[in-house]
Amino acid sequence: MNVPQQIAQALQRKLQDGHYRAGENLPGQRELAEAMGVSRASLREAISMLEALGLVKSQPGKGVLVTTGQVRQHKDIPAGPFAASPQATFEFRMVLEPAAAALAARHITPEGKALLWQIQSTLEDALKNQDLVAAAEADLAFHLQVARLSGNALFHQVARSLSAPIGHSLRLPFADHLHIWETAHEHQVVTDAITQGKPEEARLGMLNHLRNAAARVGLQMDSL
Amino acid sequence: MNVPQQIAQALQRKLQDGHYRAGENLPGQRELAEAMGVSRASLREAISMLEALGLVKSQPGKGVLVTTGQVRQHKDIPAGPFAASPQATFEFRMVLEPAAAALAARHITPEGKALLWQIQSTLEDALKNQDLVAAAEADLAFHLQVARLSGNALFHQVARSLSAPIGHSLRLPFADHLHIWETAHEHQVVTDAITQGKPEEARLGMLNHLRNAAARVGLQMDSL
DNA sequence: CCGGTCAGACTGGTCTGACCAGTGGTATGG
DNA sequence: CCATACCACTGGTCAGACCAGTCTGACCGG
């Protein structure tokens, strides 16, 4: 293999390892070339390739900027004053979670079923004991688990980063003693659909659950 | 713009014009460099970029072969996203972005229309000039702008955090000069739907675009 | 003490000229 | 007629030079 290609691969590996991180600069070309035991011309060819692929960006007089290399670690979405509105949160969840539920139903495993059932029983126990904090936790765990069972890391990742605002919007509905069992029933519908491998039912069940959950905190969500 | 990038563009134009055809060799590097008025080092950087994009293949002792442009698997320089597979990325985008487009169509403003049109014209200019890097940037900008115009900060935030893998999946399809205009046409459809306030058309247009974009990088996405 | 200025040490960008290692055509000798 | 040696190509790589921006820090005047 050509020297520039080898260098390009080596650099990609370092980008992947996090050895060089997005936003940082690579070492100077002269220094880097010497460190890797190649001429600057070859190093430059390697950098040109990486630039054509959009991994780095060369800036005259400044350096070679690492533009990417991995999914940016997005900070958790804040639940404080700058939080997204409950409206926006539900709007977003009503897009994401029904799809995740449908995906989960497509390739559910025995292990996945067990996890869902376990969460469901935890939720029901909490409700029986009037333990609203534990119930809210189980509710959140359910949504995270569905995202995880989608089999797509991105759903899980985004759901995790949303857990703060989700948790916030979860606590309120449980305050209403009249409806605390509705959540469990709706979860049950989704869990059944997923464990029985019925994507469309899972999608609709989750959509319905989110719509109702929004209603329980006083939000009327338009159909999307 | 850098000399190697200019040269790379000029060569791409000649490739598209049929000035150099698949299966043929480019003129010798020394001859070509002199003909284009640059040093061989710069010419070589340009060729490295084209090779990273899969347009040509350098063969020591023989010459620089013009490839068909249809070859998808670049094993030499794996350009694959690092964290999420292309499959997962498109799966996720096909959930998120059609919804964002529909939302954007619901409350589009004159400013929003202007932004979308501007991005569209930037993309078309880039394609006319064979500036694939600029085209990929405009493509990314389009998707980010649609997420922003959804009016829901969460869509925008998540789209931004995905820009790295999205950017990856954008760059390669542009290497295929047979299909570069398809992207612009599909964007046009979505832009029209959004600016005319037609949510359902916007959703379908975006879904169609993503499905085609996936196909252009060799992925067949099941309907979700 | 503060603020502007200028020199110098960086950065990447480009070019030149050289040499190496394969490839392929061609002329030469058997 | 064929095999071989040669040579003119090809791309691959390197070292070194110079240019043009950018940033930093020392310096000087207010």
Tab-separated table of C-alpha atoms (C1' of nucleotides) in Angstrom, chain D:
chain	number	residue	atom	x	y	z
D	1	DC	C1'	12.461	-16.367	-34.837
D	2	DC	C1'	12.955	-15.743	-30.111
D	3	DA	C1'	15.084	-14.269	-25.844
D	4	DT	C1'	17.464	-10.864	-23.612
D	5	DA	C1'	19.234	-6.402	-22.434
D	6	DC	C1'	18.346	-1.853	-22.597
D	7	DC	C1'	15.993	2.425	-22.134
D	8	DA	C1'	12.337	5.573	-21.987
D	9	DC	C1'	8.499	5.920	-19.792
D	10	DT	C1'	5.109	5.541	-15.493
D	11	DG	C1'	3.961	6.782	-10.626
D	12	DG	C1'	6.161	7.064	-5.609
D	13	DT	C1'	8.840	9.439	-2.477
D	14	DC	C1'	11.870	12.582	-0.607
D	15	DA	C1'	14.593	16.901	0.920
D	16	DG	C1'	14.805	21.547	0.829
D	17	DA	C1'	13.467	26.019	-0.280
D	18	DC	C1'	10.476	30.049	-0.330
D	19	DC	C1'	5.905	32.449	0.195
D	20	DA	C1'	1.924	34.110	2.748
D	21	DG	C1'	-0.895	34.321	6.420
D	22	DT	C1'	-1.392	34.165	11.865
D	23	DC	C1'	-0.234	34.524	16.421
D	24	DT	C1'	2.669	35.935	20.331
D	25	DG	C1'	5.431	38.577	22.996
D	26	DA	C1'	8.655	42.111	23.608
D	27	DC	C1'	9.005	46.828	23.221
D	28	DC	C1'	7.966	51.694	23.196
D	29	DG	C1'	5.108	55.845	23.606
D	30	DG	C1'	1.447	57.883	25.950
